[in-house]
Amino acid sequence: MKKEDVPQDESGLSKANIREVVYAVDKDGKYGKALSSGWEAKTIALNESLELIEEQLQETIQKIKQGELSPIAYYMELQRMDVVVLSGYVGLWQWRVKRHLKAKTFKKLSEKILKKYAEAFEISIEELKNPKI
Amino acid sequence: MKINFEHNQSAHCENGVVSNLLNYNGLKVSEPMVFGIASGVFFIYIPFVKVNFAPMFSFRPVPGFIFSRVSKRLGFKIRRHKFKSTEKAQQTLDAELAKNNPVGLQVGVYNLTYFPDEYRFHFNAHNLVVYGKEGDDYLISDPVMPDVTTLSSKELEKVRFAKGPFAPNGHIYYPTQLPNDIDLKKAITKGIKQAYRHMLAPVPVVGFRGIRYVAKRIRKWPDKIGVKKTNHYLGQLVRMQEEIGTGGGGFRFIFAAFLQEASVIMENPRLAELSKEMTVIGDQWRDFAIDASRLYKNRSRETDAYNKIADKLDAIALAERDFFLDLKKAVK
């Protein structure tokens, strides 16, 4: 890539006033650092992935309203976690976390377990039980 | 307390931390040199490991390998500590800072307060340097950021003890005992050799064969898993290729920069020519990313479009095969 071809598109980085380093060649063909404010192709890929997360979240909200899934599923996805990550934060086996995603199991959870989840999500137990969805 | 540490913004966090730490310790090596010596150029496709609902593509070696390979090939030692207790982790960090020793830390990205929201994922193999402490704030040199920044002790503890895959467990590392004379030529040769060995490996999902394998899959995905999923998989490929800290197209340019630098040190003009070839391949990767992004932006449904970008990927695989075969000859 030539230095003059380094993309300077708008991106999440440029909005935060950050530019990233890329390596590119100058007129004499010599390599050096150049700064890029963002690149459309990348931003599209990133947005695609964020949209998918949002879609998934909306689906989960529906399932919670239908009494299928528990609020833990909502907060997990809201904070971009999956079962593996969440199980790390609450210190429980993955199969237990998976069960707790079900509305039926969630109702029977002890205060102690609920507290673990509330701490992992940095919310109160009240918020955990009554998500604003 | 503030250590006189020079922050140099880099394209990739691990290269940057290693290069900046070595510079501080009196060994001047550029980011591309670190990357090349560590054989940072790579490709692997792992279909059964799903990240964010898509298979894993990686353009880099496993996190941590860059530093350990550089240390092995340049002949210095690394001290590493991991912790169960958060207090011990902080004590060790403070003790090193008190000794005027800037240290590398492995951290999770999700809770890095200075990162833009879009980039905050539960990715736990990010690297940064701590070079001092003022009051309750740690002075942070994050190599992908333009400038130095700070994190409170609470914030730092959170990212050091992020959970999930690659959980850092407070991982702290720093070089010790740098040798007086360094055989850069030998290290470069070793780096190049491992790079072409990996890229030419007789394994279907690694190196140029891995790229070819993905091209083959792209032709089948639209029928097999549907257009929507295919587009998401392609999005993942592009993100892995171009995002901070993963970089594929970007990594090709760093490798090209390394070859240019190496050509002078090794007095081998062939490497400078190969640097140019690698630049062309990097441009091909960028072309591919543009086409792929158009595809899922327009939500194209014609399977021909997928065949076309698969053709592009096939061409890249061939170009990389020829390139690494030539590189093999060039260092013999």
Short mmCIF file of C-alpha atoms in Angstrom, two decimals:
data_model
loop_
_atom_site.label_atom_id
_atom_site.label_comp_id
_atom_site.label_asym_id
_atom_site.label_seq_id
_atom_site.Cartn_x
_atom_site.Cartn_y
_atom_site.Cartn_z
CA MET A 1 0.00 0.00 0.00
CA LYS A 2 1.24 3.46 -0.88
CA LYS A 3 1.16 6.19 1.74
CA GLU A 4 -1.27 8.26 -0.31
CA ASP A 5 -3.62 5.25 -0.50
CA VAL A 6 -3.88 4.86 3.27
CA PRO A 7 -7.64 5.06 3.88
CA GLN A 8 -8.93 8.07 5.78
CA ASP A 9 -12.58 7.13 6.16
CA GLU A 10 -14.81 7.90 9.08
CA SER A 11 -14.96 5.16 11.74
CA GLY A 12 -15.52 4.45 15.40
CA LEU A 13 -11.88 5.37 15.90
CA SER A 14 -12.04 8.70 14.11
CA LYS A 15 -15.12 9.64 16.14
CA ALA A 16 -13.04 9.10 19.28
CA ASN A 17 -10.23 11.10 17.69
CA ILE A 18 -7.97 8.08 17.41
CA ARG A 19 -5.95 7.17 14.39
CA GLU A 20 -4.26 3.85 13.95
CA VAL A 21 -0.84 2.98 12.62
CA VAL A 22 -0.46 1.12 9.34
CA TYR A 23 2.67 0.41 7.33
CA ALA A 24 2.90 1.82 3.83
CA VAL A 25 5.53 2.78 1.24
CA ASP A 26 6.50 6.32 0.30
CA LYS A 27 7.39 7.65 -3.18
CA ASP A 28 10.81 6.00 -3.06
CA GLY A 29 9.31 2.66 -2.10
CA LYS A 30 10.55 2.91 1.47
CA TYR A 31 8.37 1.49 4.24
CA GLY A 32 7.28 3.54 7.22
CA LYS A 33 4.42 4.19 9.57
CA ALA A 34 1.35 6.07 8.39
CA LEU A 35 -1.81 7.01 10.25
CA SER A 36 -5.29 5.96 9.18
CA SER A 37 -8.54 7.36 10.56
CA GLY A 38 -10.44 4.28 9.48
CA TRP A 39 -11.41 2.23 6.47
CA GLU A 40 -14.92 1.74 5.12
CA ALA A 41 -14.45 -1.98 4.40
CA LYS A 42 -13.53 -2.53 8.04
CA THR A 43 -16.31 -0.38 9.42
CA ILE A 44 -18.87 -2.32 7.37
CA ALA A 45 -17.55 -5.63 8.73
CA LEU A 46 -17.65 -4.33 12.29
CA ASN A 47 -21.17 -2.94 11.89
CA GLU A 48 -22.34 -6.20 10.42
CA SER A 49 -21.18 -7.98 13.54
CA LEU A 50 -22.72 -5.37 15.87
CA GLU A 51 -26.03 -5.66 14.00
CA LEU A 52 -25.99 -9.40 14.50
CA ILE A 53 -25.46 -8.95 18.23
CA GLU A 54 -28.36 -6.48 18.34
CA GLU A 55 -30.62 -8.85 16.36
CA GLN A 56 -29.75 -11.67 18.72
CA LEU A 57 -30.53 -9.43 21.70
CA GLN A 58 -33.96 -8.55 20.34
CA GLU A 59 -34.70 -12.24 19.83
CA THR A 60 -33.67 -12.94 23.41
CA ILE A 61 -35.92 -10.16 24.71
CA GLN A 62 -38.84 -11.76 22.89
CA LYS A 63 -38.03 -15.11 24.42
CA ILE A 64 -37.87 -13.59 27.90
CA LYS A 65 -41.27 -12.00 27.38
CA GLN A 66 -42.62 -15.37 26.31
CA GLY A 67 -41.32 -16.83 29.56
CA GLU A 68 -38.75 -19.04 27.88
CA LEU A 69 -35.45 -17.38 28.83
CA SER A 70 -34.29 -15.65 32.02
CA PRO A 71 -33.00 -12.08 32.41
CA ILE A 72 -29.50 -13.53 32.75
CA ALA A 73 -29.61 -14.25 29.02
CA TYR A 74 -30.49 -10.60 28.39
CA TYR A 75 -27.69 -9.12 30.50
CA MET A 76 -25.21 -11.65 29.16
CA GLU A 77 -25.86 -10.61 25.58
CA LEU A 78 -26.15 -6.94 26.46
CA GLN A 79 -22.59 -7.09 27.78
CA ARG A 80 -21.46 -9.03 24.69
CA MET A 81 -20.68 -12.14 26.73
CA ASP A 82 -21.33 -15.77 25.93
CA VAL A 83 -21.71 -18.73 28.29
CA VAL A 84 -17.95 -19.32 28.42
CA VAL A 85 -17.14 -15.74 29.42
CA LEU A 86 -20.04 -15.44 31.85
CA SER A 87 -19.16 -18.72 33.55
CA GLY A 88 -15.68 -17.27 34.12
CA TYR A 89 -17.08 -14.13 35.73
CA VAL A 90 -19.55 -15.89 38.04
CA GLY A 91 -17.22 -18.78 38.81
CA LEU A 92 -19.76 -21.48 37.96
CA TRP A 93 -19.59 -24.43 35.58
CA GLN A 94 -20.79 -23.71 32.07
CA TRP A 95 -23.57 -26.27 32.27
CA ARG A 96 -24.95 -24.52 35.34
CA VAL A 97 -24.86 -21.13 33.63
CA LYS A 98 -26.65 -22.67 30.65
CA ARG A 99 -29.43 -23.91 32.92
CA HIS A 100 -29.73 -20.51 34.58
CA LEU A 101 -30.56 -18.99 31.21
CA LYS A 102 -33.93 -20.74 31.38
CA ALA A 103 -36.76 -18.80 32.97
CA LYS A 104 -37.96 -21.84 34.89
CA THR A 105 -34.61 -22.48 36.58
CA PHE A 106 -34.03 -18.77 37.18
CA LYS A 107 -37.12 -18.52 39.40
CA LYS A 108 -35.69 -21.09 41.78
CA LEU A 109 -32.22 -19.54 42.12
CA SER A 110 -30.98 -18.69 45.61
CA GLU A 111 -30.03 -15.15 46.63
CA LYS A 112 -26.41 -16.26 46.78
CA ILE A 113 -26.34 -17.30 43.14
CA LEU A 114 -28.32 -14.26 42.04
CA LYS A 115 -25.79 -12.08 43.82
CA LYS A 116 -22.99 -13.65 41.81
CA TYR A 117 -24.72 -12.75 38.58
CA ALA A 118 -25.59 -9.25 39.76
CA GLU A 119 -21.94 -8.66 40.65
CA ALA A 120 -20.74 -10.01 37.33
CA PHE A 121 -23.06 -7.64 35.47
CA GLU A 122 -22.43 -4.82 37.97
CA ILE A 123 -26.13 -4.32 38.65
CA SER A 124 -28.38 -4.81 41.69
CA ILE A 125 -30.32 -8.03 42.29
CA GLU A 126 -33.47 -5.95 41.80
CA GLU A 127 -32.32 -4.95 38.31
CA LEU A 128 -31.35 -8.51 37.57
CA LYS A 129 -34.84 -9.73 38.39
CA ASN A 130 -36.60 -6.89 36.57
CA PRO A 131 -34.68 -5.95 33.44
CA LYS A 132 -35.91 -2.89 31.57
CA ILE A 133 -36.80 -4.59 28.33
CA MET B 1 6.51 8.00 40.13
CA LYS B 2 7.11 7.99 36.42
CA ILE B 3 9.63 5.97 34.45
CA ASN B 4 11.18 7.74 31.49
CA PHE B 5 9.55 5.43 28.96
CA GLU B 6 9.17 6.20 25.28
CA HIS B 7 5.71 5.47 23.87
CA ASN B 8 5.68 4.55 20.19
CA GLN B 9 2.33 3.92 18.58
CA SER B 10 2.29 0.60 16.74
CA ALA B 11 0.08 -1.32 14.36
CA HIS B 12 -0.23 -4.30 16.67
CA CYS B 13 -0.25 -4.49 20.46
CA GLU B 14 2.15 -7.35 21.08
CA ASN B 15 4.78 -6.21 18.58
CA GLY B 16 4.46 -2.73 20.03
CA VAL B 17 4.89 -3.76 23.65
CA VAL B 18 7.91 -5.91 22.82
CA SER B 19 9.53 -3.25 20.64
CA ASN B 20 8.89 -0.48 23.19
CA LEU B 21 10.11 -2.56 26.16
CA LEU B 22 13.28 -3.60 24.32
CA ASN B 23 13.92 -0.01 23.26
CA TYR B 24 13.68 1.07 26.89
CA ASN B 25 16.19 -1.61 27.84
CA GLY B 26 18.65 -0.33 25.27
CA LEU B 27 17.94 -2.65 22.36
CA LYS B 28 16.63 -0.70 19.38
CA VAL B 29 14.38 -2.91 17.29
CA SER B 30 11.49 -1.66 15.19
CA GLU B 31 8.00 -3.11 15.23
CA PRO B 32 8.42 -4.83 11.82
CA MET B 33 11.74 -6.30 13.00
CA VAL B 34 10.05 -7.78 16.09
CA PHE B 35 7.25 -9.12 13.90
CA GLY B 36 9.63 -10.69 11.39
CA ILE B 37 11.96 -12.27 13.92
CA ALA B 38 8.89 -13.76 15.60
CA SER B 39 7.56 -15.14 12.29
CA GLY B 40 4.36 -13.17 12.82
CA VAL B 41 3.00 -13.80 9.34
CA PHE B 42 0.57 -16.70 9.45
CA PHE B 43 -2.82 -18.08 8.49
CA ILE B 44 -5.05 -20.67 10.11
CA TYR B 45 -8.71 -21.58 9.72
CA ILE B 46 -10.35 -23.36 12.65
CA PRO B 47 -13.89 -24.26 11.57
CA PHE B 48 -14.93 -25.91 14.82
CA VAL B 49 -13.97 -23.04 17.11
CA LYS B 50 -16.73 -20.46 16.92
CA VAL B 51 -16.11 -16.85 17.90
CA ASN B 52 -19.11 -14.55 17.83
CA PHE B 53 -21.16 -17.19 15.94
CA ALA B 54 -18.61 -17.62 13.15
CA PRO B 55 -15.63 -19.91 12.63
CA MET B 56 -12.23 -18.69 13.65
CA PHE B 57 -9.75 -17.34 11.14
CA SER B 58 -6.42 -16.16 12.38
CA PHE B 59 -3.67 -14.25 10.66
CA ARG B 60 -1.35 -14.34 13.66
CA PRO B 61 0.36 -16.83 15.94
CA VAL B 62 -1.14 -17.56 19.36
CA PRO B 63 -0.92 -14.52 21.68
CA GLY B 64 2.34 -14.50 23.63
CA PHE B 65 4.32 -16.33 20.95
CA ILE B 66 5.74 -13.15 19.49
CA PHE B 67 7.52 -12.20 22.70
CA SER B 68 8.76 -15.70 23.50
CA ARG B 69 10.09 -16.26 19.97
CA VAL B 70 11.86 -12.90 19.94
CA SER B 71 13.44 -13.61 23.31
CA LYS B 72 14.61 -17.03 22.20
CA ARG B 73 16.05 -15.78 18.93
CA LEU B 74 17.74 -12.69 20.36
CA GLY B 75 18.89 -14.55 23.46
CA PHE B 76 17.30 -12.79 26.41
CA LYS B 77 15.07 -14.05 29.19
CA ILE B 78 11.53 -13.08 30.07
CA ARG B 79 10.12 -13.07 33.57
CA ARG B 80 6.42 -13.87 33.67
CA HIS B 81 4.04 -13.93 36.60
CA LYS B 82 0.40 -14.93 36.80
CA PHE B 83 -1.74 -14.58 39.89
CA LYS B 84 -4.74 -15.92 41.68
CA SER B 85 -4.90 -13.04 44.12
CA THR B 86 -5.58 -9.52 42.88
CA GLU B 87 -3.64 -8.00 45.81
CA LYS B 88 -0.50 -9.98 45.00
CA ALA B 89 -0.85 -8.97 41.36
CA GLN B 90 -0.88 -5.31 42.32
CA GLN B 91 1.97 -5.69 44.83
CA THR B 92 4.19 -7.31 42.21
CA LEU B 93 3.37 -4.59 39.71
CA ASP B 94 4.11 -1.83 42.24
CA ALA B 95 7.37 -3.49 43.26
CA GLU B 96 8.57 -3.63 39.64
CA LEU B 97 7.62 -0.01 39.06
CA ALA B 98 9.50 0.96 42.22
CA LYS B 99 12.57 -0.70 40.69
CA ASN B 100 12.17 1.60 37.68
CA ASN B 101 11.14 -1.33 35.53
CA PRO B 102 8.34 -0.73 33.02
CA VAL B 103 6.37 -3.96 32.54
CA GLY B 104 4.10 -5.54 29.97
CA LEU B 105 0.63 -6.62 31.01
CA GLN B 106 -1.85 -8.91 29.31
CA VAL B 107 -5.35 -7.49 29.67
CA GLY B 108 -8.94 -7.92 28.54
CA VAL B 109 -10.25 -5.34 26.10
CA TYR B 110 -13.88 -5.17 27.24
CA ASN B 111 -13.30 -2.94 30.24
CA LEU B 112 -10.61 -0.71 28.79
CA THR B 113 -12.25 2.64 29.41
CA TYR B 114 -10.29 4.49 26.74
CA PHE B 115 -11.35 2.17 23.90
CA PRO B 116 -14.27 3.26 21.69
CA ASP B 117 -17.43 1.29 22.42
CA GLU B 118 -17.46 -0.52 19.06
CA TYR B 119 -14.13 -2.15 19.86
CA ARG B 120 -15.02 -3.43 23.29
CA PHE B 121 -15.29 -7.20 23.03
CA HIS B 122 -14.35 -9.92 25.49
CA PHE B 123 -10.98 -10.39 23.90
CA ASN B 124 -8.38 -11.17 26.55
CA ALA B 125 -5.06 -11.12 24.76
CA HIS B 126 -4.45 -7.41 24.49
CA ASN B 127 -1.09 -6.03 25.66
CA LEU B 128 0.02 -2.75 27.17
CA VAL B 129 2.87 -1.32 29.22
CA VAL B 130 2.64 0.24 32.68
CA TYR B 131 5.41 2.77 33.17
CA GLY B 132 4.54 4.49 36.44
CA LYS B 133 2.01 5.37 39.08
CA GLU B 134 0.75 8.73 40.23
CA GLY B 135 -1.56 8.66 43.24
CA ASP B 136 -4.06 5.93 42.46
CA ASP B 137 -3.53 6.14 38.71
CA TYR B 138 -1.30 3.87 36.71
CA LEU B 139 0.47 5.39 33.72
CA ILE B 140 -0.38 3.33 30.66
CA SER B 141 1.33 3.05 27.32
CA ASP B 142 -1.07 1.15 25.07
CA PRO B 143 0.82 0.66 21.83
CA VAL B 144 -2.23 0.89 19.57
CA MET B 145 -3.22 4.27 21.05
CA PRO B 146 -1.71 7.52 19.74
CA ASP B 147 -0.80 8.76 23.23
CA VAL B 148 -0.17 7.49 26.73
CA THR B 149 -3.11 7.36 29.11
CA THR B 150 -3.99 6.35 32.68
CA LEU B 151 -6.13 3.76 34.44
CA SER B 152 -7.13 3.81 38.11
CA SER B 153 -5.97 0.85 40.19
CA LYS B 154 -9.56 -0.43 40.19
CA GLU B 155 -9.85 -0.16 36.41
CA LEU B 156 -6.51 -1.84 35.89
CA GLU B 157 -7.42 -4.68 38.23
CA LYS B 158 -10.57 -5.29 36.24
CA VAL B 159 -8.81 -5.66 32.90
CA ARG B 160 -5.99 -7.71 34.42
CA PHE B 161 -8.52 -10.14 35.82
CA ALA B 162 -10.88 -10.31 32.88
CA LYS B 163 -12.49 -13.74 32.50
CA GLY B 164 -13.17 -16.07 29.61
CA PRO B 165 -10.88 -17.61 26.97
CA PHE B 166 -7.22 -16.53 27.37
CA ALA B 167 -8.03 -15.06 30.80
CA PRO B 168 -4.93 -13.03 31.70
CA ASN B 169 -4.90 -13.82 35.45
CA GLY B 170 -2.93 -10.65 36.08
CA HIS B 171 -0.19 -11.78 33.67
CA ILE B 172 2.82 -9.47 33.96
CA TYR B 173 6.03 -9.83 31.96
CA TYR B 174 9.31 -8.06 31.32
CA PRO B 175 12.67 -8.84 29.73
CA THR B 176 15.67 -9.58 31.95
CA GLN B 177 19.38 -9.80 31.21
CA LEU B 178 19.69 -8.45 27.71
CA PRO B 179 22.83 -9.86 26.07
CA ASN B 180 25.62 -7.45 25.14
CA ASP B 181 26.02 -8.47 21.55
CA ILE B 182 23.11 -9.61 19.51
CA ASP B 183 23.23 -11.68 16.37
CA LEU B 184 20.47 -10.00 14.44
CA LYS B 185 21.31 -11.85 11.22
CA LYS B 186 20.84 -15.23 12.81
CA ALA B 187 17.57 -14.16 14.42
CA ILE B 188 16.25 -12.83 11.10
CA THR B 189 17.12 -16.07 9.30
CA LYS B 190 15.35 -18.08 11.98
CA GLY B 191 12.28 -15.85 11.77
CA ILE B 192 12.11 -16.17 8.00
CA LYS B 193 12.59 -19.91 8.07
CA GLN B 194 9.76 -20.52 10.49
CA ALA B 195 7.52 -18.15 8.54
CA TYR B 196 7.82 -20.03 5.27
CA ARG B 197 7.70 -23.38 7.02
CA HIS B 198 4.35 -22.48 8.54
CA MET B 199 2.94 -20.86 5.44
CA LEU B 200 3.93 -23.88 3.31
CA ALA B 201 2.94 -26.45 5.95
CA PRO B 202 1.37 -29.64 4.58
CA VAL B 203 -1.75 -29.09 6.68
CA PRO B 204 -5.04 -28.29 4.90
CA VAL B 205 -6.13 -25.48 7.24
CA VAL B 206 -2.77 -23.74 7.71
CA GLY B 207 -0.81 -21.32 5.54
CA PHE B 208 -1.55 -20.97 1.83
CA ARG B 209 -3.45 -24.26 1.92
CA GLY B 210 -5.68 -22.85 4.63
CA ILE B 211 -6.46 -19.82 2.48
CA ARG B 212 -7.30 -22.10 -0.44
CA TYR B 213 -9.48 -24.21 1.84
CA VAL B 214 -11.47 -21.16 2.93
CA ALA B 215 -11.93 -20.18 -0.74
CA LYS B 216 -13.38 -23.60 -1.39
CA ARG B 217 -15.76 -23.24 1.55
CA ILE B 218 -16.92 -19.80 0.38
CA ARG B 219 -18.13 -21.40 -2.87
CA LYS B 220 -20.23 -23.87 -0.90
CA TRP B 221 -21.46 -21.74 1.99
CA PRO B 222 -24.34 -19.92 0.21
CA ASP B 223 -26.04 -23.25 -0.62
CA LYS B 224 -25.07 -25.01 2.53
CA ILE B 225 -25.67 -22.50 5.31
CA GLY B 226 -27.52 -19.74 3.49
CA VAL B 227 -26.55 -16.28 2.34
CA LYS B 228 -27.04 -14.61 5.70
CA LYS B 229 -24.64 -16.85 7.56
CA THR B 230 -22.15 -16.76 4.69
CA ASN B 231 -22.13 -12.98 4.86
CA HIS B 232 -21.57 -13.11 8.59
CA TYR B 233 -18.66 -15.54 8.15
CA LEU B 234 -17.14 -13.26 5.53
CA GLY B 235 -17.57 -10.32 7.88
CA GLN B 236 -15.68 -12.25 10.50
CA LEU B 237 -12.90 -13.02 8.03
CA VAL B 238 -12.56 -9.34 7.15
CA ARG B 239 -12.62 -8.29 10.79
CA MET B 240 -9.92 -10.80 11.67
CA GLN B 241 -7.99 -9.63 8.64
CA GLU B 242 -8.05 -5.93 9.28
CA GLU B 243 -8.98 -5.11 12.86
CA ILE B 244 -6.52 -3.83 15.43
CA GLY B 245 -4.57 -6.61 17.05
CA THR B 246 -5.37 -9.26 14.47
CA GLY B 247 -4.53 -7.75 11.09
CA GLY B 248 -4.07 -9.90 7.99
CA GLY B 249 -3.74 -7.48 5.11
CA GLY B 250 -2.16 -5.12 7.60
CA PHE B 251 0.17 -7.88 8.78
CA ARG B 252 1.32 -8.52 5.21
CA PHE B 253 2.50 -4.92 5.02
CA ILE B 254 4.35 -5.21 8.33
CA PHE B 255 6.06 -8.33 7.01
CA ALA B 256 6.99 -6.47 3.82
CA ALA B 257 8.44 -3.66 5.94
CA PHE B 258 10.44 -6.27 7.85
CA LEU B 259 11.85 -7.78 4.63
CA GLN B 260 12.95 -4.35 3.46
CA GLU B 261 14.76 -3.73 6.74
CA ALA B 262 16.19 -7.26 6.77
CA SER B 263 17.50 -6.87 3.23
CA VAL B 264 19.89 -4.13 4.38
CA ILE B 265 21.04 -5.98 7.49
CA MET B 266 21.52 -9.28 5.66
CA GLU B 267 23.02 -7.55 2.61
CA ASN B 268 20.59 -9.58 0.55
CA PRO B 269 18.95 -7.54 -2.25
CA ARG B 270 16.61 -10.43 -3.02
CA LEU B 271 14.74 -9.72 0.22
CA ALA B 272 14.03 -6.16 -0.93
CA GLU B 273 12.49 -7.52 -4.12
CA LEU B 274 10.42 -9.96 -2.10
CA SER B 275 9.30 -7.07 0.11
CA LYS B 276 7.75 -5.52 -3.00
CA GLU B 277 6.01 -8.77 -3.84
CA MET B 278 4.60 -9.01 -0.35
CA THR B 279 3.27 -5.45 -0.71
CA VAL B 280 1.38 -6.57 -3.82
CA ILE B 281 -0.08 -9.50 -1.88
CA GLY B 282 -1.12 -7.16 0.94
CA ASP B 283 -2.90 -5.01 -1.65
CA GLN B 284 -4.66 -8.14 -2.93
CA TRP B 285 -5.91 -8.87 0.59
CA ARG B 286 -7.25 -5.33 0.80
CA ASP B 287 -9.04 -5.75 -2.53
CA PHE B 288 -10.57 -8.92 -1.23
CA ALA B 289 -11.78 -7.14 1.92
CA ILE B 290 -13.42 -4.39 -0.16
CA ASP B 291 -15.23 -6.93 -2.35
CA ALA B 292 -16.33 -9.01 0.61
CA SER B 293 -17.65 -5.96 2.47
CA ARG B 294 -19.63 -4.87 -0.62
CA LEU B 295 -21.11 -8.32 -0.81
CA TYR B 296 -22.64 -8.30 2.64
CA LYS B 297 -23.50 -4.63 2.52
CA ASN B 298 -25.60 -5.11 -0.61
CA ARG B 299 -26.83 -8.47 0.64
CA SER B 300 -26.22 -9.92 -2.77
CA ARG B 301 -27.97 -13.20 -3.43
CA GLU B 302 -26.30 -14.31 -6.62
CA THR B 303 -23.96 -17.21 -5.94
CA ASP B 304 -21.73 -16.01 -8.74
CA ALA B 305 -20.62 -13.11 -6.54
CA TYR B 306 -19.36 -15.61 -3.98
CA ASN B 307 -17.49 -17.55 -6.64
CA LYS B 308 -15.84 -14.34 -7.73
CA ILE B 309 -14.46 -13.48 -4.33
CA ALA B 310 -13.47 -17.11 -3.82
CA ASP B 311 -11.47 -16.75 -7.04
CA LYS B 312 -9.73 -13.75 -5.52
CA LEU B 313 -8.88 -15.71 -2.41
CA ASP B 314 -7.57 -18.57 -4.55
CA ALA B 315 -5.32 -16.11 -6.35
CA ILE B 316 -4.01 -14.85 -3.01
CA ALA B 317 -3.31 -18.42 -1.87
CA LEU B 318 -1.32 -19.09 -5.04
CA ALA B 319 0.56 -15.81 -4.75
CA GLU B 320 1.47 -16.58 -1.14
CA ARG B 321 2.63 -20.08 -2.06
CA ASP B 322 4.93 -18.74 -4.78
CA PHE B 323 6.10 -15.98 -2.50
CA PHE B 324 7.10 -18.26 0.36
CA LEU B 325 8.77 -20.72 -2.00
CA ASP B 326 10.85 -17.82 -3.33
CA LEU B 327 11.58 -16.67 0.20
CA LYS B 328 12.85 -20.13 1.01
CA LYS B 329 15.28 -19.95 -1.89
CA ALA B 330 16.33 -16.42 -0.93
CA VAL B 331 17.67 -17.36 2.52
CA LYS B 332 19.35 -20.64 1.54
#
